[in-house]
Short mmCIF file of C-alpha atoms and ligand atoms in Angstrom, two decimals:
data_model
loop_
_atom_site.label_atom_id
_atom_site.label_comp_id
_atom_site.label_asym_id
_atom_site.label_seq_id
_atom_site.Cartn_x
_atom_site.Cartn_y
_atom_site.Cartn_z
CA UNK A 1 28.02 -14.66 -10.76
CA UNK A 2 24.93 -15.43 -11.95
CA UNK A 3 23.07 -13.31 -15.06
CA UNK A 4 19.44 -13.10 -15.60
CA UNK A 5 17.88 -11.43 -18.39
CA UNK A 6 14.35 -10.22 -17.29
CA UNK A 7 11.59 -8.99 -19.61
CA UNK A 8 8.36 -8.53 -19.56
CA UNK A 9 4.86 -6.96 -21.56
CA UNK A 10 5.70 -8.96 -24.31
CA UNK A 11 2.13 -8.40 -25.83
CA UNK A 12 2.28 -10.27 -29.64
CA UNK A 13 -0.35 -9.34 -31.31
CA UNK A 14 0.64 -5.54 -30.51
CA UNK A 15 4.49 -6.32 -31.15
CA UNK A 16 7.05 -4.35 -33.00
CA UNK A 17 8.61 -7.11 -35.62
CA UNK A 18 12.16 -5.34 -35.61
CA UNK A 19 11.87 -4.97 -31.60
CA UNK A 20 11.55 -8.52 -31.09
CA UNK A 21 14.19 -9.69 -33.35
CA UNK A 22 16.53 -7.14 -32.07
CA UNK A 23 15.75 -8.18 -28.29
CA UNK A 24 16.63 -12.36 -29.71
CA UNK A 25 20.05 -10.60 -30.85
CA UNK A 26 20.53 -8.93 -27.98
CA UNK A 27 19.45 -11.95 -25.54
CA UNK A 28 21.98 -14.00 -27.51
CA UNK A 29 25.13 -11.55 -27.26
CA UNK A 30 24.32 -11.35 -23.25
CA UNK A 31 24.11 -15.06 -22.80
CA UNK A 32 21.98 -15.02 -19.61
CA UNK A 33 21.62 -17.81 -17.15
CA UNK A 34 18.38 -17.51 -16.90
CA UNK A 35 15.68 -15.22 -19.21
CA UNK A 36 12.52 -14.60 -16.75
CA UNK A 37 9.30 -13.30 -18.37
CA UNK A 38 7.06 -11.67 -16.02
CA UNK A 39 3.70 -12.02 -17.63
CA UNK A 40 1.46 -10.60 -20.45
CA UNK A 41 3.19 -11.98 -23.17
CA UNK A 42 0.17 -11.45 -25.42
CA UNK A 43 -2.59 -8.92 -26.40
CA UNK A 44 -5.91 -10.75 -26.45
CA UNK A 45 -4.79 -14.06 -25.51
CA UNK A 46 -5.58 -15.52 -28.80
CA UNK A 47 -3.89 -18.55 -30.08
CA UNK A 48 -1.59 -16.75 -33.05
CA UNK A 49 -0.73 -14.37 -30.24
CA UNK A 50 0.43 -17.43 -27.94
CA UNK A 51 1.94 -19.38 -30.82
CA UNK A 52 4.18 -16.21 -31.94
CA UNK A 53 5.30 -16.07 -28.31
CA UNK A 54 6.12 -19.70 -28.13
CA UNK A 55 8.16 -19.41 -31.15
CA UNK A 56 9.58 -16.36 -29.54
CA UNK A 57 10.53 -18.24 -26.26
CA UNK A 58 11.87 -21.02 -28.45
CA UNK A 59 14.20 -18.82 -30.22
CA UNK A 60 16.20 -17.95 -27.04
CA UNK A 61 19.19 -20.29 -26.38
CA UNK A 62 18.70 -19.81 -22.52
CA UNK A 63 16.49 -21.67 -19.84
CA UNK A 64 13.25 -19.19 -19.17
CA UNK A 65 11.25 -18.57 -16.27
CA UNK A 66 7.53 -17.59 -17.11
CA UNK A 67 4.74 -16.32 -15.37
CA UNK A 68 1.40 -14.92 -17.03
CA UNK A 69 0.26 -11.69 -17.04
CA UNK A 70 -3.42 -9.94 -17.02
CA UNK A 71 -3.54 -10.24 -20.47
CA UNK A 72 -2.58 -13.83 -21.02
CA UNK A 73 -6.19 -14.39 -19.92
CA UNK A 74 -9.13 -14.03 -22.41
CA UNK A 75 -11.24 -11.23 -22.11
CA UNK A 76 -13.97 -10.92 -24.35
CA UNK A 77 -14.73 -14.67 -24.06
CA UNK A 78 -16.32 -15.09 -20.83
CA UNK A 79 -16.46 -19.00 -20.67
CA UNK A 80 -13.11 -19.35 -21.70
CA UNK A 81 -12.53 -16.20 -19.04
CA UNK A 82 -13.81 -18.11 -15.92
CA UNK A 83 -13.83 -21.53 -16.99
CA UNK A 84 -10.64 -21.79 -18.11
CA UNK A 85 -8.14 -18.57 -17.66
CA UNK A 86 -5.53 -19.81 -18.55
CA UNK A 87 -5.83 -22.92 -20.70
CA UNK A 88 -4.00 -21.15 -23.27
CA UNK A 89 -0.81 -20.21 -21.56
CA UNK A 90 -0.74 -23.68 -20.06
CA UNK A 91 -0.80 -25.17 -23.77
CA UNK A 92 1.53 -22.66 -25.43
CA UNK A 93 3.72 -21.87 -22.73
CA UNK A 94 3.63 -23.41 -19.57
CA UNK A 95 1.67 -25.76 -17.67
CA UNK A 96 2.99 -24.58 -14.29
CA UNK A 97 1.96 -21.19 -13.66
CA UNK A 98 4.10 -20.65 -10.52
CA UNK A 99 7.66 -22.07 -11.85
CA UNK A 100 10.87 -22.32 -9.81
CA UNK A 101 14.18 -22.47 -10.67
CA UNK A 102 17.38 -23.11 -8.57
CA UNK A 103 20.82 -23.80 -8.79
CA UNK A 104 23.51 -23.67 -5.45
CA UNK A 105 24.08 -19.93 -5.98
CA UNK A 106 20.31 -18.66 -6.86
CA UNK A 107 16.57 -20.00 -6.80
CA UNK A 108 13.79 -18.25 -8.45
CA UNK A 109 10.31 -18.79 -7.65
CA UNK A 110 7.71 -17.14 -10.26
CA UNK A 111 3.67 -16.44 -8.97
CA UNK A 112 0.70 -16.27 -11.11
CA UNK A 113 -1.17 -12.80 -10.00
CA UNK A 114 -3.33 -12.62 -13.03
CA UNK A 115 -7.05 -13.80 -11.82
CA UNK A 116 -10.48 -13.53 -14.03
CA UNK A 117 -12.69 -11.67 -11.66
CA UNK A 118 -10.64 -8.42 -11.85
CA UNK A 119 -10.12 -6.34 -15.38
CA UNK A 120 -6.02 -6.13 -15.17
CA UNK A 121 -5.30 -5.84 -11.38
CA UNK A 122 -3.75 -8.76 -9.48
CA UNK A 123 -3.42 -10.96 -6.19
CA UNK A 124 -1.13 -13.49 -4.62
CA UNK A 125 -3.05 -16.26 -2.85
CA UNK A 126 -2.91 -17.31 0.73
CA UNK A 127 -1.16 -21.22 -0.79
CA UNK A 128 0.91 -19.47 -2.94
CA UNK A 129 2.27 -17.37 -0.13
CA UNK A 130 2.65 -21.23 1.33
CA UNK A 131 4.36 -22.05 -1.19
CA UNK A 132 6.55 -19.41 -1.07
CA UNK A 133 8.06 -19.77 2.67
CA UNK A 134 8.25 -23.76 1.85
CA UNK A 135 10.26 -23.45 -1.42
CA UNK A 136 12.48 -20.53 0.29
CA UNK A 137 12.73 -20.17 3.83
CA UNK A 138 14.59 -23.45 4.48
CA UNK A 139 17.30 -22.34 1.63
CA UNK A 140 20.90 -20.83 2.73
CA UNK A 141 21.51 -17.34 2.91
CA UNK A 142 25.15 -17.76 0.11
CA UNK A 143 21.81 -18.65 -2.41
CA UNK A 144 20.16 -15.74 -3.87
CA UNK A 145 16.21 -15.30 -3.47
CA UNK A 146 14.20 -14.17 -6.48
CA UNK A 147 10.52 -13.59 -6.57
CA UNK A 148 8.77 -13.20 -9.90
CA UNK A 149 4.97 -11.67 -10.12
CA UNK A 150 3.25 -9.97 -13.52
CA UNK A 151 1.99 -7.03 -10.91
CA UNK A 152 4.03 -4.84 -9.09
CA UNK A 153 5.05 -4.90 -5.34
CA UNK A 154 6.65 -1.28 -5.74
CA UNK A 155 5.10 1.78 -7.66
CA UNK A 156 7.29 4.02 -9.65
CA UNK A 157 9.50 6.82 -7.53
CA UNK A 158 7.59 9.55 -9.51
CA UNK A 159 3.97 7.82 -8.69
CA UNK A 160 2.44 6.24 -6.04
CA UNK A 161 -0.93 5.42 -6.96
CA UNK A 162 -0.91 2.66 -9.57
CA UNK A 163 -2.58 -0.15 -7.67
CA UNK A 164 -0.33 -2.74 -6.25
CA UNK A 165 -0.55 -6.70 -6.11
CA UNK A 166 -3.62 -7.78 -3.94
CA UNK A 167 -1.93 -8.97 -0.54
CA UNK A 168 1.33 -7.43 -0.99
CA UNK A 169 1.70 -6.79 2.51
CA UNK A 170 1.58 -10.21 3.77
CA UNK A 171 3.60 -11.53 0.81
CA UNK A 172 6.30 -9.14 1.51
CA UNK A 173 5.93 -10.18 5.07
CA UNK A 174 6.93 -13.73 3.69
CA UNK A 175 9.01 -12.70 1.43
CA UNK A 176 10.80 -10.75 4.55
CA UNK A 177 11.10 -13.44 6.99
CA UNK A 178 12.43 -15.92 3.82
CA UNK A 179 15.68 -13.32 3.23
CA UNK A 180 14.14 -12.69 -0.04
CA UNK A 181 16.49 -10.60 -1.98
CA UNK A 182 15.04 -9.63 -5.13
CA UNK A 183 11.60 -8.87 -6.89
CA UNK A 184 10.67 -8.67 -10.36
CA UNK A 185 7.60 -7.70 -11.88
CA UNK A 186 5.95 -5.77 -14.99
CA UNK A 187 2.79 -4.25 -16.07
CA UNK A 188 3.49 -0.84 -15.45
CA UNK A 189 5.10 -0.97 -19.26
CA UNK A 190 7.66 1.43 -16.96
CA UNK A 191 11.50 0.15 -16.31
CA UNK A 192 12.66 1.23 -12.74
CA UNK A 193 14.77 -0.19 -9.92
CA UNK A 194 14.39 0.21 -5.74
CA UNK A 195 13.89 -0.92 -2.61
CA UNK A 196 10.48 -2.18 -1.41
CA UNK A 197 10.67 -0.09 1.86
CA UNK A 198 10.32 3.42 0.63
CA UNK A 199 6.89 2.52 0.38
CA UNK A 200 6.26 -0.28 2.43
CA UNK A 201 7.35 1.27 5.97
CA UNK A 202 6.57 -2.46 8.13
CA UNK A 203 9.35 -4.04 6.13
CA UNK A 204 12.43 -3.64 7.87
CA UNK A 205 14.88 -5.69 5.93
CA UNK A 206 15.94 -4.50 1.91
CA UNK A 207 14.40 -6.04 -0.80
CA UNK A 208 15.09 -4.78 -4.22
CA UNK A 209 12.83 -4.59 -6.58
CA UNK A 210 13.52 -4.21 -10.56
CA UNK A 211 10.19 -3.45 -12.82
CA UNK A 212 10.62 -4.47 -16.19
CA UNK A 213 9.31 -1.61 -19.32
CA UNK A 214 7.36 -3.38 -22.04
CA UNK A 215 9.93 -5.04 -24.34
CA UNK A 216 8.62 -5.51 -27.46
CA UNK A 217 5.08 -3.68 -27.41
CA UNK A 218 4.40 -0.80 -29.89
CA UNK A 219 1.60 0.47 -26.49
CA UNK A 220 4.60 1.68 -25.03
CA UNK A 221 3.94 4.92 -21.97
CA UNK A 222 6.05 7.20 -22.85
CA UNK A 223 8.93 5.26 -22.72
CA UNK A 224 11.16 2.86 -25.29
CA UNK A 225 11.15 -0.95 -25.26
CA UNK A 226 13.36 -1.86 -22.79
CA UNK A 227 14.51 -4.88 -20.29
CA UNK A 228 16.39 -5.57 -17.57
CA UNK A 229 20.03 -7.48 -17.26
CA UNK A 230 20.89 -8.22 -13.75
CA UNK A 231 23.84 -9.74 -12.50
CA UNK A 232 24.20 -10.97 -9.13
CA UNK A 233 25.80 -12.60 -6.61
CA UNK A 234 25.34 -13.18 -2.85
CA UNK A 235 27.16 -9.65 -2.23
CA UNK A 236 26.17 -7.49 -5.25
CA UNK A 237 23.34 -7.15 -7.59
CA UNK A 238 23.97 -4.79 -10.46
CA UNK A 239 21.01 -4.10 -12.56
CA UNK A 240 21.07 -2.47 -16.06
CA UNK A 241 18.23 -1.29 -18.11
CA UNK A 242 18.91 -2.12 -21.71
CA UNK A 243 16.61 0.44 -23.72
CA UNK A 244 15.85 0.14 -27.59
CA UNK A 245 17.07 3.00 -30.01
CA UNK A 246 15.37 2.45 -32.89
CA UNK A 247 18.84 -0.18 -34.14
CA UNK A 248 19.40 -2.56 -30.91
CA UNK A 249 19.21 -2.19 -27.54
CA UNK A 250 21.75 -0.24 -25.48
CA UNK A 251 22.26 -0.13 -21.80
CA UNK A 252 20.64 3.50 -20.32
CA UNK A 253 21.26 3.10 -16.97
CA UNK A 254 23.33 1.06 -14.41
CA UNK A 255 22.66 0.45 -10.62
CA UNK A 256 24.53 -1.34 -8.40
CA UNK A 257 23.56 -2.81 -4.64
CA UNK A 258 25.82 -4.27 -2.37
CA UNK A 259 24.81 -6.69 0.76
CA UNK A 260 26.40 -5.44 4.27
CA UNK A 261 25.62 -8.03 6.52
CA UNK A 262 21.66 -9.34 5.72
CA UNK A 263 21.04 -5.59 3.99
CA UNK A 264 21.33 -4.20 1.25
CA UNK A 265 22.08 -0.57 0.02
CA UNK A 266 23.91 0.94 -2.94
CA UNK A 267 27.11 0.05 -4.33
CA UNK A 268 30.06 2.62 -4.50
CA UNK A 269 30.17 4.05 -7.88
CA UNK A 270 32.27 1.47 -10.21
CA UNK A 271 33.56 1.43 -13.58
CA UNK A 272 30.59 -0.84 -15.37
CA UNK A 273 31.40 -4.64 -13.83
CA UNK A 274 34.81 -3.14 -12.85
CA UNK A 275 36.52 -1.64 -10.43
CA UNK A 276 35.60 0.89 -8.14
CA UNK A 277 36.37 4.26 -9.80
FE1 FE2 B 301 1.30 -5.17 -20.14
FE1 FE2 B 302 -0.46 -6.35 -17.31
#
C-alpha cells in the first residue's frame, strides 16, 4: 500500500503561519510515501514567496512531487512573464516542471499547465501528452497510474462551469488508453473526489479524480484549508480529505474505490482502513 499526501494552493505570501506549521505536523504524523504539490505554491511569484516555500518543501521528511501553478508565474512583470515564466520555480523549486516518480507498485507523472499568454487558465501540450503515453502506456497494469496537473480535469459536482484544462479531452483520451488510474489537480481552492466520466461522456473507462482545497492560503472559498491523503493499491484507492479546525487538521470525509476488473467504482462501506462493516 502505497500513501500519498497531496496538497495544493500553497500561495506564501497569502499563507496562514499556524496553517502551515500545523500541515508540517500533520505531514509528519501521516508519513506519506510520496507528498505531491499540484501547483501555485506562491502569491505573486516573488522570490521571499518562493524561498518560504522552499523552506516549506524542505521541512517535509518525505520525497515530493511538484508541479507549478498559474501563480508561480510572474504577473505584473511582463519580461520576466514571457521571457522567462518560470525561472523562478525552476531556481527555488524545481528545474523539471513535468516530474515523474515511480516505484514497482505506483508511478506518478506531474504536467506543467500554467502558460503566460492566459491570466490563470491552463493547457496540456501536444509533447507533453507524448510524454505522457511514453512514460505510461508501456507500464503494467499491478502499477498504479497517477497524473498530476495545477488545473482541473473535473469541475466540482455542484458546478460545472469553471473552465477546465485546455485539451482535456485528448489528454484524457491518453490518459484512457494508458489505464490511467488517478488524477490530481488544484486551483479550484475546492477539495472534492470523482470520476472523470460524469462529465466527460467519450471516456469509457474510470478515472478518479481527487481536487485538492487550498492548504495553507488565508483566500480560502468558502471552505477550510484542507488536503488530501490517499492510500492506494492496485485494487483500492481510499481518499480522505484532512480539513483544518482552527488546532490541526482532522479527516472530514472518507471515500473509498475499489477496481473490478480494469474499472473502478465505490468501495463497500468499511470501518476507516478496516474491515468491511
Ligand atoms: Fe490557487
Ligand atoms: Fe491556480
Amino acid at each position: 500500500m502505497i500513501t500519498l499526501a497531496h496538497i495544493s494552493d500553497l500561495h506564501f505570501g497569502a499563507e496562514s503561519p499556524e496553517v502551515v506549521e500545523g500541515l508540517l505536523e500533520d505531514l509528519r504524523s501521516v508519513e506519506p510515501s510520496l507528498v505531491v504539490v499540484s501547483g501555485d505554491l506562491t502569491q505573486r511569484a516573488r522570490r521571499k514567496e518562493f524561498a518560504a516555500a522552499r523552506r516549506f518543501l524542505d521541512a517535509i521528511p518525505s520525497p515530493r512531487l511538484v508541479v507549478p501553478g498559474n501563480h508561480d508565474i510572474p504577473l505584473f512583470d511582463l519580461v520576466s512573464r514571457f521571457a522567462r515564466p518560470l525561472a523562478r520555480f525552476r531556481s527555488y523549486i524545481d528545474a523539471d516542471v513535468d516530474p515523474f516518480f515511480s516505484t514497482d507498485e505506483v508511478a506518478v507523472l506531474g504536467m506543467n499547465t500554467a502558460r503566460s499568454n492566459t491570466w490563470k487558465d491552463g493547457r496540456v501540450s501536444i509533447a507533453q501528452i507524448d510524454a505522457l503515453r511514453r512514460r505510461l502506456c508501456p507500464l503494467p497494469p499491478r502499477v498504479v497510474k497517477v497524473l498530476v496537473t495545477h488545473h482541473p480535469f473535473l469541475p466540482p459536482p455542484w458546478d460545472p462551469s469553471p473552465p477546465l484544462v485546455g485539451r482535456a479531452a485528448e489528454a484524457l483520451r491518453a490518459a484512457e488508453a494508458c489505464g490511467v488510474d488517478l488524477m490530481l489537480a488544484g486551483h479550484l481552492h475546492h477539495g472534492y473526489t470523482g470520476d472523470v466520466r460524469t462529465h466527460h461522456v467519450d471516456i469509457r473507462r474510470a478515472i478518479l479524480v481527487a481536487q485538492a482545497g487550498t492548504a495553507t492560503s488565508h483566500r480560502v472559498r468558502n471552505e477550510a484549508n484542507s488536503y488530501n491523503v490517499i492510500r492506494l493499491s492496485p485494487q483500492r484507492l481510499g481518499f480522505s480529505l484532512r480539513v483544518w479546525d482552527g488546532k490541526g487538521f482532522q479527516e472530514a470525509r472518507f471515500v473509498e474505490y475499489e477496481k473490478s476488473g480494469s474499472d473502478w467504482g465505490p468501495a463497500p462501506v468499511r470501518d476507516s482502513w478496516g474491515g468491511v462493516d
